Amino acid sequence: MAEASRILHTTLIPNFSTPTHKTPCCSPRSLSHPTTSHYYSRRTTTLVRCSISTAGDAARTATAANSTIPWGCDVDSLENASALQKWLSDSGLPPQKMAIERVEVGERGLVALKNIRKGEKLLFLPPSLFITADSDWSCAEAGEVLKRNGVPDWPLLATYLISEASLMKSSRWSNYISALPRQPYSLLYWTRSELDKYLEASQIRERAIERINNVTGTYNDLRLRIFSQYPDLFPEEVFNMETFKWSFGILFSRLVRLPSMDGRVALVPWADMLNHSCEVDTFLDYDKSSKGVVFTTDRPYQPGEQVFISYGKKSNGELLLSYGFVPREGTNPRDSVQLSLSLKKSDKCYKEKFEALRRHGLSASQCYPVQITGWPLELMAYAYLAVSPPSMNGKFDEMAAAASNKTTSKKDIRYPEIEEQALQFILDSCESSISKYSKFIQQSGSMDLDVTSPKQLNRKLFLKQLAVDICTSERRILFRSQYILRRKLRDIRSGELKALNLFDGFRKLFK
């Protein structure tokens, strides 16, 4: 589970000061060949389900190539999970009404041991048992170097996780790290060609590329400014791109933001075994009265039932991006699709419109979220600007301001004289996107996977199924938008036709 920022560049890539001296050696244990992994990938079976479930750990499966991180466990390991549970209990976790078990939705999850009432508080994990940016480092010198250089929380926690993991049993967190997936799976591990091939129709492709670039840039910046300056503290065989993919994958899928602790982010062992359901609204937070991380159930559970929380009001694309799964079509009421709109370069007022957009932090091409229930006011404002004639140039700035979510200006602007053109502009963009989705879904049945290894074949099938699921889900929303837009345009045009017929009738009467 994670509370990951949508745009991570500013948080991940800090403006470090250049180190001027080195600290004494406190070298973590060397690793043989640390390579790929990522978040909690849960599905190592060779079968691919037609619809990926809504589990947090579910669907994070598909073995990621043949390379592995030398720590962690298989995604369905109960042995490591039981060891984690025992360690937490020995360290102060109070008796629980839940236990880690294999589950249908999520591979591993927390299951009720007793009757749980609606409105009951569960977990009570004390701060001493979760990881924050203030946690003590086993290698204190490494932590001091990063903090002295002003490394922000995300890259600091990513480095901390690698540092503690590399110490194996010597780390206080060894039982927790041993229960983390050795081969987590997310869009961080899709190759560029896989993103281009499977997510060509979806805007989530651009966000995945951005996220991969941000993680890569963060690692390169840390390596250049800090790791290379302190090779004894940060040996490259431990702190490398592959281990950073693993650690950032863990953060994206498990880090939570605790509102009652001033929004502090934390890794919360045990609690991060809870899987996601679109049907619940409860979430983790710090409870000041009990002094622990808790959540309040919004439904009762019987013994043997899996207990769920919400990972947030996220679209299917966002869930795929951070957690590596797509809920079944139609089950996520917060689902949305990013609709791309662009000014036409042939527009006589292209330059003026572009300048108006730029003044309000927008570009000539913008994406807006569209839900099954409609679209934001900003999208309509952008459409008005895109179709407005030269005679309305005095309104360009007002339209651009309303199209931006960075302004407090009035957004619900109306221009009845160009409403039909604006709706047609949105419809054209919508139908263009539908065409791309339909083409991919149609071609996916005969897509050449071009692999010979059974493991690779299984992985490719898994990626393709995820892509089909997300495309089907997003196209469904666009189909609904298409229907609404066509109906609105029909009503406008039939109203205009009635007015025209009425005018013709009066004209004939006075002849």
Short mmCIF file of C-alpha atoms in Angstrom, two decimals:
data_model
loop_
_atom_site.label_atom_id
_atom_site.label_comp_id
_atom_site.label_asym_id
_atom_site.label_seq_id
_atom_site.Cartn_x
_atom_site.Cartn_y
_atom_site.Cartn_z
CA MET A 1 0.00 0.00 0.00
CA ALA A 2 1.28 3.44 -0.67
CA GLU A 3 0.45 7.09 -0.67
CA ALA A 4 2.70 7.86 -3.63
CA SER A 5 2.93 11.33 -5.11
CA ARG A 6 1.52 11.69 -8.58
CA ILE A 7 4.50 13.66 -9.83
CA LEU A 8 7.61 12.62 -7.98
CA HIS A 9 10.40 14.61 -9.57
CA THR A 10 10.47 17.41 -7.01
CA THR A 11 10.27 15.04 -4.06
CA LEU A 12 12.64 12.40 -5.31
CA ILE A 13 15.44 14.40 -6.84
CA PRO A 14 16.75 16.87 -4.28
CA ASN A 15 19.25 19.65 -4.66
CA PHE A 16 22.01 18.05 -2.60
CA SER A 17 25.01 19.92 -1.34
CA THR A 18 28.29 18.38 -2.45
CA PRO A 19 29.99 16.29 0.27
CA THR A 20 33.32 17.71 1.36
CA HIS A 21 34.67 14.89 3.50
CA LYS A 22 34.28 11.19 4.12
CA THR A 23 33.17 9.39 7.23
CA PRO A 24 34.61 6.18 8.68
CA CYS A 25 33.72 2.89 7.09
CA CYS A 26 30.61 1.00 8.17
CA SER A 27 30.27 -1.18 5.11
CA PRO A 28 27.09 -3.25 4.68
CA ARG A 29 27.49 -6.87 3.71
CA SER A 30 28.34 -7.31 0.05
CA LEU A 31 25.78 -8.90 -2.23
CA SER A 32 26.52 -11.45 -4.88
CA HIS A 33 24.49 -10.20 -7.85
CA PRO A 34 21.65 -7.96 -6.76
CA THR A 35 19.24 -7.53 -9.61
CA THR A 36 15.61 -6.94 -10.33
CA SER A 37 12.58 -7.00 -8.10
CA HIS A 38 9.79 -4.76 -6.98
CA TYR A 39 6.70 -4.50 -5.01
CA TYR A 40 4.68 -7.09 -3.61
CA SER A 41 4.07 -9.16 -6.62
CA ARG A 42 1.58 -11.83 -5.81
CA ARG A 43 0.95 -14.48 -8.33
CA THR A 44 3.62 -16.97 -9.14
CA THR A 45 1.28 -19.52 -10.68
CA THR A 46 1.65 -20.24 -14.37
CA LEU A 47 -2.03 -19.47 -15.01
CA VAL A 48 -3.26 -15.99 -15.79
CA ARG A 49 -6.73 -15.05 -14.64
CA CYS A 50 -8.96 -13.29 -17.12
CA SER A 51 -9.63 -10.48 -14.69
CA ILE A 52 -7.08 -9.37 -12.14
CA SER A 53 -8.54 -9.14 -8.65
CA THR A 54 -8.56 -6.06 -6.43
CA ALA A 55 -5.99 -7.36 -4.02
CA GLY A 56 -3.07 -5.25 -2.98
CA ASP A 57 -0.67 -8.15 -3.25
CA ALA A 58 -2.76 -9.91 -5.83
CA ALA A 59 -1.74 -9.61 -9.38
CA ARG A 60 1.71 -8.44 -8.43
CA THR A 61 2.96 -11.65 -9.81
CA ALA A 62 4.51 -12.71 -13.02
CA THR A 63 8.06 -13.61 -12.27
CA ALA A 64 10.28 -10.67 -13.15
CA ALA A 65 12.83 -12.19 -15.51
CA ASN A 66 15.30 -14.60 -13.93
CA SER A 67 17.16 -12.17 -11.68
CA THR A 68 16.40 -11.78 -7.99
CA ILE A 69 17.22 -9.61 -5.01
CA PRO A 70 19.09 -11.68 -2.38
CA TRP A 71 16.59 -10.89 0.39
CA GLY A 72 12.86 -11.14 0.87
CA CYS A 73 10.67 -14.15 0.13
CA ASP A 74 8.26 -15.68 -2.34
CA VAL A 75 5.06 -13.69 -2.56
CA ASP A 76 2.94 -16.39 -0.91
CA SER A 77 5.41 -17.42 1.81
CA LEU A 78 3.57 -18.03 5.08
CA GLU A 79 6.76 -19.20 6.82
CA ASN A 80 8.30 -15.71 6.57
CA ALA A 81 4.97 -14.10 7.38
CA SER A 82 4.62 -16.23 10.53
CA ALA A 83 8.15 -15.28 11.59
CA LEU A 84 7.20 -11.62 11.09
CA GLN A 85 4.07 -12.08 13.18
CA LYS A 86 6.04 -13.70 16.02
CA TRP A 87 8.73 -11.00 15.95
CA LEU A 88 6.12 -8.24 16.08
CA SER A 89 4.36 -9.91 19.01
CA ASP A 90 7.69 -10.29 20.85
CA SER A 91 8.42 -6.62 20.11
CA GLY A 92 5.20 -5.26 21.60
CA LEU A 93 2.39 -5.79 19.07
CA PRO A 94 -0.74 -6.48 21.17
CA PRO A 95 -2.81 -9.66 20.55
CA GLN A 96 -4.61 -9.43 17.22
CA LYS A 97 -8.01 -10.50 15.91
CA MET A 98 -6.36 -11.20 12.55
CA ALA A 99 -3.67 -13.51 11.20
CA ILE A 100 -1.68 -13.74 7.95
CA GLU A 101 -3.04 -16.49 5.72
CA ARG A 102 -3.15 -17.41 2.06
CA VAL A 103 -6.23 -15.80 0.58
CA GLU A 104 -8.12 -15.90 -2.71
CA VAL A 105 -7.80 -12.15 -3.18
CA GLY A 106 -4.16 -11.24 -2.70
CA GLU A 107 -2.13 -14.43 -2.20
CA ARG A 108 -1.38 -13.35 1.40
CA GLY A 109 -3.69 -11.23 3.51
CA LEU A 110 -5.04 -10.61 7.00
CA VAL A 111 -7.94 -12.86 7.90
CA ALA A 112 -10.34 -12.47 10.85
CA LEU A 113 -9.76 -14.95 13.69
CA LYS A 114 -12.83 -13.81 15.64
CA ASN A 115 -16.03 -11.90 14.96
CA ILE A 116 -15.16 -8.30 14.13
CA ARG A 117 -17.82 -5.63 14.53
CA LYS A 118 -18.42 -2.69 12.23
CA GLY A 119 -16.72 0.37 13.73
CA GLU A 120 -14.14 -1.67 15.62
CA LYS A 121 -10.53 -0.44 15.80
CA LEU A 122 -7.88 -2.98 14.82
CA LEU A 123 -4.05 -3.27 14.72
CA PHE A 124 -2.67 -0.82 17.40
CA LEU A 125 0.87 -0.96 16.02
CA PRO A 126 3.14 1.31 18.11
CA PRO A 127 5.54 3.83 16.47
CA SER A 128 8.52 1.74 17.61
CA LEU A 129 7.41 -0.91 15.09
CA PHE A 130 7.18 1.16 11.94
CA ILE A 131 9.79 2.75 9.73
CA THR A 132 9.97 6.50 9.10
CA ALA A 133 12.64 8.93 7.93
CA ASP A 134 13.60 9.34 11.60
CA SER A 135 14.27 5.63 12.21
CA ASP A 136 17.72 4.72 13.55
CA TRP A 137 20.16 3.26 11.03
CA SER A 138 22.13 0.14 11.84
CA CYS A 139 24.95 1.91 10.00
CA ALA A 140 24.65 5.29 11.71
CA GLU A 141 27.37 6.90 9.55
CA ALA A 142 25.39 6.22 6.35
CA GLY A 143 22.26 7.81 7.78
CA GLU A 144 24.21 10.84 8.96
CA VAL A 145 25.67 11.39 5.49
CA LEU A 146 22.26 11.35 3.82
CA LYS A 147 20.66 13.63 6.41
CA ARG A 148 23.60 16.03 6.31
CA ASN A 149 23.09 16.31 2.56
CA GLY A 150 19.38 17.05 2.93
CA VAL A 151 18.09 13.94 1.17
CA PRO A 152 14.24 14.02 1.16
CA ASP A 153 12.12 11.32 2.81
CA TRP A 154 11.46 9.11 -0.24
CA PRO A 155 15.06 8.56 -1.41
CA LEU A 156 16.19 8.49 2.23
CA LEU A 157 13.75 5.66 3.02
CA ALA A 158 14.67 3.82 -0.20
CA THR A 159 18.35 3.92 0.76
CA TYR A 160 17.53 2.98 4.35
CA LEU A 161 15.63 -0.09 3.21
CA ILE A 162 18.54 -1.29 1.05
CA SER A 163 21.03 -0.62 3.83
CA GLU A 164 19.04 -2.61 6.39
CA ALA A 165 18.24 -5.40 3.93
CA SER A 166 21.90 -5.85 3.02
CA LEU A 167 22.76 -6.49 6.69
CA MET A 168 20.50 -9.55 6.67
CA LYS A 169 20.12 -10.91 10.25
CA SER A 170 22.20 -8.08 11.69
CA SER A 171 19.40 -5.60 11.07
CA ARG A 172 16.63 -5.06 13.56
CA TRP A 173 14.20 -5.19 10.64
CA SER A 174 15.40 -8.51 9.24
CA ASN A 175 12.12 -10.31 10.00
CA TYR A 176 10.15 -7.60 8.23
CA ILE A 177 12.44 -7.46 5.21
CA SER A 178 12.42 -11.27 4.98
CA ALA A 179 8.62 -11.12 4.65
CA LEU A 180 8.77 -8.55 1.82
CA PRO A 181 8.50 -9.92 -1.72
CA ARG A 182 11.81 -10.80 -3.32
CA GLN A 183 10.32 -10.21 -6.73
CA PRO A 184 7.77 -7.45 -6.41
CA TYR A 185 6.11 -6.42 -9.64
CA SER A 186 4.87 -3.13 -11.05
CA LEU A 187 5.18 -0.83 -14.01
CA LEU A 188 8.69 0.03 -12.76
CA TYR A 189 9.74 -3.31 -14.23
CA TRP A 190 8.09 -2.99 -17.59
CA THR A 191 10.61 -2.35 -20.33
CA ARG A 192 10.11 0.64 -22.61
CA SER A 193 9.12 -1.66 -25.46
CA GLU A 194 6.54 -3.36 -23.21
CA LEU A 195 5.07 -0.02 -22.18
CA ASP A 196 4.90 1.06 -25.83
CA LYS A 197 3.40 -2.23 -26.94
CA TYR A 198 0.85 -2.91 -24.21
CA LEU A 199 -0.10 0.57 -22.98
CA GLU A 200 -0.03 2.50 -26.24
CA ALA A 201 -3.70 3.47 -25.89
CA SER A 202 -3.61 4.46 -22.21
CA GLN A 203 -2.29 7.70 -20.72
CA ILE A 204 -0.94 5.63 -17.81
CA ARG A 205 1.96 4.80 -20.14
CA GLU A 206 3.24 8.39 -19.96
CA ARG A 207 2.99 8.40 -16.17
CA ALA A 208 4.81 5.07 -15.97
CA ILE A 209 7.64 6.42 -18.14
CA GLU A 210 7.79 9.54 -15.98
CA ARG A 211 7.96 7.47 -12.80
CA ILE A 212 10.69 5.19 -14.15
CA ASN A 213 12.69 8.24 -15.24
CA ASN A 214 12.25 9.84 -11.82
CA VAL A 215 13.46 6.74 -9.98
CA THR A 216 16.39 6.37 -12.38
CA GLY A 217 17.25 10.06 -12.05
CA THR A 218 17.05 9.88 -8.26
CA TYR A 219 19.44 6.93 -8.12
CA ASN A 220 21.88 8.56 -10.56
CA ASP A 221 21.83 11.78 -8.55
CA LEU A 222 22.48 9.94 -5.28
CA ARG A 223 25.26 7.89 -6.90
CA LEU A 224 26.95 10.97 -8.36
CA ARG A 225 26.68 13.27 -5.36
CA ILE A 226 26.88 10.89 -2.41
CA PHE A 227 27.47 7.20 -3.10
CA SER A 228 30.58 7.75 -5.22
CA GLN A 229 31.95 10.05 -2.50
CA TYR A 230 31.50 7.40 0.20
CA PRO A 231 32.16 4.03 -1.48
CA ASP A 232 32.85 2.32 1.86
CA LEU A 233 29.40 3.28 3.13
CA PHE A 234 27.56 2.80 -0.16
CA PRO A 235 29.30 0.06 -2.20
CA GLU A 236 27.93 -0.23 -5.72
CA GLU A 237 27.39 -3.97 -5.40
CA VAL A 238 24.73 -3.12 -2.78
CA PHE A 239 23.46 0.32 -3.77
CA ASN A 240 22.70 0.01 -7.48
CA MET A 241 19.87 0.61 -9.92
CA GLU A 242 18.34 -2.83 -9.41
CA THR A 243 18.19 -2.59 -5.62
CA PHE A 244 16.72 0.89 -5.95
CA LYS A 245 13.99 -0.45 -8.21
CA TRP A 246 13.23 -2.95 -5.48
CA SER A 247 13.22 -0.41 -2.66
CA PHE A 248 11.18 2.18 -4.55
CA GLY A 249 8.78 -0.57 -5.57
CA ILE A 250 8.30 -1.43 -1.90
CA LEU A 251 7.73 2.23 -1.07
CA PHE A 252 5.24 2.81 -3.89
CA SER A 253 3.19 -0.20 -2.89
CA ARG A 254 3.47 -0.12 0.92
CA LEU A 255 4.30 3.37 2.18
CA VAL A 256 1.36 5.07 3.94
CA ARG A 257 0.74 8.66 4.85
CA LEU A 258 -0.55 9.15 8.40
CA PRO A 259 -2.76 12.28 8.57
CA SER A 260 -2.77 12.41 12.38
CA MET A 261 1.04 12.48 12.44
CA ASP A 262 1.18 15.64 10.31
CA GLY A 263 1.15 13.59 7.11
CA ARG A 264 4.31 11.65 7.96
CA VAL A 265 5.00 8.72 5.63
CA ALA A 266 5.85 5.33 7.11
CA LEU A 267 6.31 1.66 6.35
CA VAL A 268 4.02 -0.17 8.76
CA PRO A 269 4.88 -3.90 9.10
CA TRP A 270 1.91 -6.23 9.49
CA ALA A 271 -0.54 -3.49 8.48
CA ASP A 272 0.88 -3.59 4.95
CA MET A 273 -0.39 -7.17 4.62
CA LEU A 274 -3.91 -5.75 4.32
CA ASN A 275 -5.24 -5.93 0.78
CA HIS A 276 -7.35 -3.37 -1.06
CA SER A 277 -11.05 -3.49 -1.80
CA CYS A 278 -12.96 -0.88 -3.79
CA GLU A 279 -15.95 -1.57 -1.55
CA VAL A 280 -14.45 -0.26 1.69
CA ASP A 281 -13.48 3.28 2.71
CA THR A 282 -11.44 2.64 5.85
CA PHE A 283 -7.74 3.54 5.90
CA LEU A 284 -4.74 3.46 8.22
CA ASP A 285 -3.97 6.34 10.57
CA TYR A 286 -2.24 7.07 13.86
CA ASP A 287 -4.57 7.02 16.86
CA LYS A 288 -3.34 9.45 19.51
CA SER A 289 -5.38 7.89 22.32
CA SER A 290 -4.03 4.35 21.83
CA LYS A 291 -0.66 5.61 20.52
CA GLY A 292 -0.59 3.23 17.57
CA VAL A 293 -1.51 2.82 13.90
CA VAL A 294 -5.08 1.60 13.62
CA PHE A 295 -7.97 1.39 11.20
CA THR A 296 -11.69 1.37 11.92
CA THR A 297 -13.73 -1.27 10.12
CA ASP A 298 -16.67 -0.04 8.06
CA ARG A 299 -18.29 -3.49 7.91
CA PRO A 300 -18.41 -6.62 10.12
CA TYR A 301 -16.25 -9.70 9.46
CA GLN A 302 -16.84 -13.33 10.35
CA PRO A 303 -13.98 -15.69 11.38
CA GLY A 304 -12.14 -16.80 8.25
CA GLU A 305 -13.08 -13.73 6.19
CA GLN A 306 -10.35 -11.58 4.70
CA VAL A 307 -10.21 -8.06 6.15
CA PHE A 308 -9.73 -5.19 3.69
CA ILE A 309 -8.80 -1.53 3.70
CA SER A 310 -8.82 1.13 0.99
CA TYR A 311 -5.58 2.22 -0.69
CA GLY A 312 -7.28 5.53 -1.49
CA LYS A 313 -9.65 6.98 -4.04
CA LYS A 314 -7.56 5.86 -6.97
CA SER A 315 -8.42 5.05 -10.57
CA ASN A 316 -7.64 1.63 -12.01
CA GLY A 317 -4.68 3.21 -13.80
CA GLU A 318 -3.26 4.57 -10.55
CA LEU A 319 -3.71 1.18 -8.87
CA LEU A 320 -1.85 -0.45 -11.76
CA LEU A 321 0.88 2.18 -11.60
CA SER A 322 1.65 1.79 -7.89
CA TYR A 323 0.37 -1.67 -6.97
CA GLY A 324 0.49 -3.70 -10.18
CA PHE A 325 -3.15 -4.84 -10.32
CA VAL A 326 -6.36 -3.81 -12.05
CA PRO A 327 -9.74 -4.22 -10.30
CA ARG A 328 -12.43 -6.11 -12.15
CA GLU A 329 -14.25 -3.97 -14.68
CA GLY A 330 -17.03 -1.90 -13.16
CA THR A 331 -16.10 -2.54 -9.51
CA ASN A 332 -14.18 0.68 -8.85
CA PRO A 333 -16.50 3.69 -8.39
CA ARG A 334 -13.46 6.03 -8.42
CA ASP A 335 -12.19 4.83 -11.76
CA SER A 336 -11.29 7.44 -14.35
CA VAL A 337 -9.47 7.79 -17.64
CA GLN A 338 -7.19 10.60 -18.72
CA LEU A 339 -8.58 12.24 -21.87
CA SER A 340 -6.02 14.13 -23.93
CA LEU A 341 -7.04 17.43 -25.58
CA SER A 342 -4.85 19.54 -27.87
CA LEU A 343 -5.01 22.88 -29.63
CA LYS A 344 -4.97 22.61 -33.40
CA LYS A 345 -1.86 24.12 -34.92
CA SER A 346 -3.96 25.19 -37.90
CA ASP A 347 -5.98 27.46 -35.58
CA LYS A 348 -5.59 31.11 -36.62
CA CYS A 349 -5.31 32.05 -32.93
CA TYR A 350 -3.00 29.18 -31.95
CA LYS A 351 -0.23 31.48 -30.71
CA GLU A 352 -2.59 33.66 -28.61
CA LYS A 353 -4.33 30.61 -27.12
CA PHE A 354 -1.04 28.90 -26.35
CA GLU A 355 0.26 32.04 -24.59
CA ALA A 356 -2.94 32.24 -22.52
CA LEU A 357 -2.53 28.61 -21.47
CA ARG A 358 1.15 29.10 -20.68
CA ARG A 359 0.37 32.04 -18.40
CA HIS A 360 -1.75 29.70 -16.30
CA GLY A 361 0.73 26.82 -16.19
CA LEU A 362 -0.83 24.78 -19.01
CA SER A 363 0.47 23.53 -22.35
CA ALA A 364 -1.03 23.16 -25.81
CA SER A 365 -1.87 19.54 -24.94
CA GLN A 366 -3.59 18.73 -21.66
CA CYS A 367 -5.02 15.61 -20.01
CA TYR A 368 -8.14 15.69 -17.84
CA PRO A 369 -9.69 12.89 -15.79
CA VAL A 370 -13.04 11.64 -17.08
CA GLN A 371 -15.25 9.48 -14.85
CA ILE A 372 -18.34 7.43 -15.56
CA THR A 373 -20.32 10.27 -13.94
CA GLY A 374 -18.85 13.05 -16.08
CA TRP A 375 -15.84 15.30 -16.55
CA PRO A 376 -14.35 18.29 -14.68
CA LEU A 377 -15.24 21.91 -15.38
CA GLU A 378 -11.61 22.52 -16.38
CA LEU A 379 -12.01 20.18 -19.35
CA MET A 380 -15.03 22.10 -20.66
CA ALA A 381 -13.15 25.40 -20.23
CA TYR A 382 -10.23 24.04 -22.26
CA ALA A 383 -12.66 22.92 -24.99
CA TYR A 384 -14.20 26.42 -25.12
CA LEU A 385 -10.74 27.89 -25.62
CA ALA A 386 -9.81 25.35 -28.28
CA VAL A 387 -12.87 26.13 -30.47
CA SER A 388 -13.29 29.86 -29.77
CA PRO A 389 -13.11 32.10 -32.87
CA PRO A 390 -10.82 35.14 -33.25
CA SER A 391 -13.71 37.42 -32.28
CA MET A 392 -13.56 36.00 -28.73
CA ASN A 393 -9.85 36.71 -28.18
CA GLY A 394 -10.75 38.95 -25.25
CA LYS A 395 -12.01 35.83 -23.43
CA PHE A 396 -8.95 33.63 -24.06
CA ASP A 397 -7.32 34.43 -20.72
CA GLU A 398 -10.55 33.81 -18.80
CA MET A 399 -10.97 30.43 -20.50
CA ALA A 400 -7.34 29.44 -19.86
CA ALA A 401 -7.65 30.42 -16.20
CA ALA A 402 -10.79 28.28 -15.84
CA ALA A 403 -9.01 25.37 -17.57
CA SER A 404 -6.29 25.37 -14.90
CA ASN A 405 -6.63 23.62 -11.56
CA LYS A 406 -3.99 25.97 -10.14
CA THR A 407 -6.32 28.97 -10.00
CA THR A 408 -9.20 30.02 -7.79
CA SER A 409 -10.89 31.78 -10.72
CA LYS A 410 -14.43 30.88 -11.63
CA LYS A 411 -14.38 27.61 -13.55
CA ASP A 412 -18.06 27.11 -14.39
CA ILE A 413 -18.00 29.48 -17.32
CA ARG A 414 -20.56 29.19 -20.11
CA TYR A 415 -20.41 30.36 -23.71
CA PRO A 416 -23.70 29.22 -25.29
CA GLU A 417 -22.67 30.52 -28.74
CA ILE A 418 -19.82 27.95 -28.97
CA GLU A 419 -21.13 25.20 -26.69
CA GLU A 420 -22.00 22.90 -29.59
CA GLN A 421 -18.51 23.25 -31.07
CA ALA A 422 -16.92 22.66 -27.66
CA LEU A 423 -18.94 19.49 -27.05
CA GLN A 424 -18.11 18.25 -30.57
CA PHE A 425 -14.41 18.94 -29.88
CA ILE A 426 -14.55 16.79 -26.72
CA LEU A 427 -16.50 14.09 -28.58
CA ASP A 428 -13.89 13.98 -31.36
CA SER A 429 -11.09 13.56 -28.79
CA CYS A 430 -13.11 10.92 -26.97
CA GLU A 431 -13.80 8.91 -30.14
CA SER A 432 -10.16 9.16 -31.19
CA SER A 433 -9.16 7.59 -27.86
CA ILE A 434 -11.86 4.91 -28.13
CA SER A 435 -10.47 3.98 -31.53
CA LYS A 436 -6.99 3.43 -30.06
CA TYR A 437 -8.35 1.29 -27.23
CA SER A 438 -10.52 -0.77 -29.56
CA LYS A 439 -7.61 -1.34 -31.95
CA PHE A 440 -5.39 -2.61 -29.11
CA ILE A 441 -8.08 -4.86 -27.61
CA GLN A 442 -8.88 -6.30 -31.04
CA GLN A 443 -5.22 -6.96 -31.82
CA SER A 444 -4.36 -8.34 -28.37
CA GLY A 445 -5.87 -11.74 -29.18
CA SER A 446 -3.36 -12.33 -31.96
CA MET A 447 -0.43 -10.38 -30.49
CA ASP A 448 2.92 -12.01 -31.15
CA LEU A 449 4.61 -12.42 -27.77
CA ASP A 450 7.98 -13.29 -29.34
CA VAL A 451 9.35 -15.30 -26.41
CA THR A 452 10.63 -18.86 -26.07
CA SER A 453 11.19 -19.21 -22.30
CA PRO A 454 8.10 -20.56 -20.45
CA LYS A 455 8.73 -18.12 -17.58
CA GLN A 456 9.03 -15.22 -19.97
CA LEU A 457 5.92 -16.38 -21.83
CA ASN A 458 4.01 -16.43 -18.56
CA ARG A 459 5.24 -12.93 -17.75
CA LYS A 460 4.28 -11.60 -21.19
CA LEU A 461 0.82 -13.16 -20.91
CA PHE A 462 0.43 -11.54 -17.52
CA LEU A 463 1.45 -8.10 -18.79
CA LYS A 464 -0.83 -8.42 -21.77
CA GLN A 465 -3.76 -9.37 -19.55
CA LEU A 466 -3.14 -6.38 -17.29
CA ALA A 467 -3.04 -4.16 -20.38
CA VAL A 468 -6.30 -5.60 -21.73
CA ASP A 469 -7.94 -5.11 -18.32
CA ILE A 470 -6.88 -1.48 -18.00
CA CYS A 471 -7.79 -0.68 -21.61
CA THR A 472 -11.21 -2.33 -21.27
CA SER A 473 -11.83 -0.44 -18.04
CA GLU A 474 -10.82 2.95 -19.47
CA ARG A 475 -12.67 2.42 -22.76
CA ARG A 476 -15.85 1.68 -20.79
CA ILE A 477 -15.71 5.17 -19.27
CA LEU A 478 -15.10 6.74 -22.68
CA PHE A 479 -18.06 4.86 -24.15
CA ARG A 480 -20.26 6.37 -21.44
CA SER A 481 -18.86 9.85 -22.14
CA GLN A 482 -19.43 9.34 -25.85
CA TYR A 483 -23.10 8.49 -25.19
CA ILE A 484 -23.59 11.60 -22.99
CA LEU A 485 -21.88 13.90 -25.50
CA ARG A 486 -23.89 12.57 -28.43
CA ARG A 487 -27.11 13.01 -26.47
CA LYS A 488 -26.22 16.61 -25.51
CA LEU A 489 -25.36 17.44 -29.10
CA ARG A 490 -28.57 15.85 -30.34
CA ASP A 491 -30.60 17.94 -27.89
CA ILE A 492 -28.82 21.14 -28.93
CA ARG A 493 -29.27 20.42 -32.63
CA SER A 494 -32.90 19.34 -32.30
CA GLY A 495 -33.57 22.56 -30.35
CA GLU A 496 -31.95 24.61 -33.10
CA LEU A 497 -33.99 22.72 -35.70
CA LYS A 498 -37.25 23.45 -33.85
CA ALA A 499 -36.37 27.13 -33.63
CA LEU A 500 -35.54 27.21 -37.33
CA ASN A 501 -38.83 25.48 -38.27
CA LEU A 502 -40.75 27.91 -36.07
CA PHE A 503 -39.02 30.85 -37.76
CA ASP A 504 -39.86 29.45 -41.21
CA GLY A 505 -43.49 29.05 -40.15
CA PHE A 506 -43.75 32.71 -39.09
CA ARG A 507 -42.08 33.83 -42.32
CA LYS A 508 -44.63 31.91 -44.43
CA LEU A 509 -47.48 33.34 -42.36
CA PHE A 510 -46.52 36.92 -43.21
CA LYS A 511 -45.92 36.32 -46.94
#
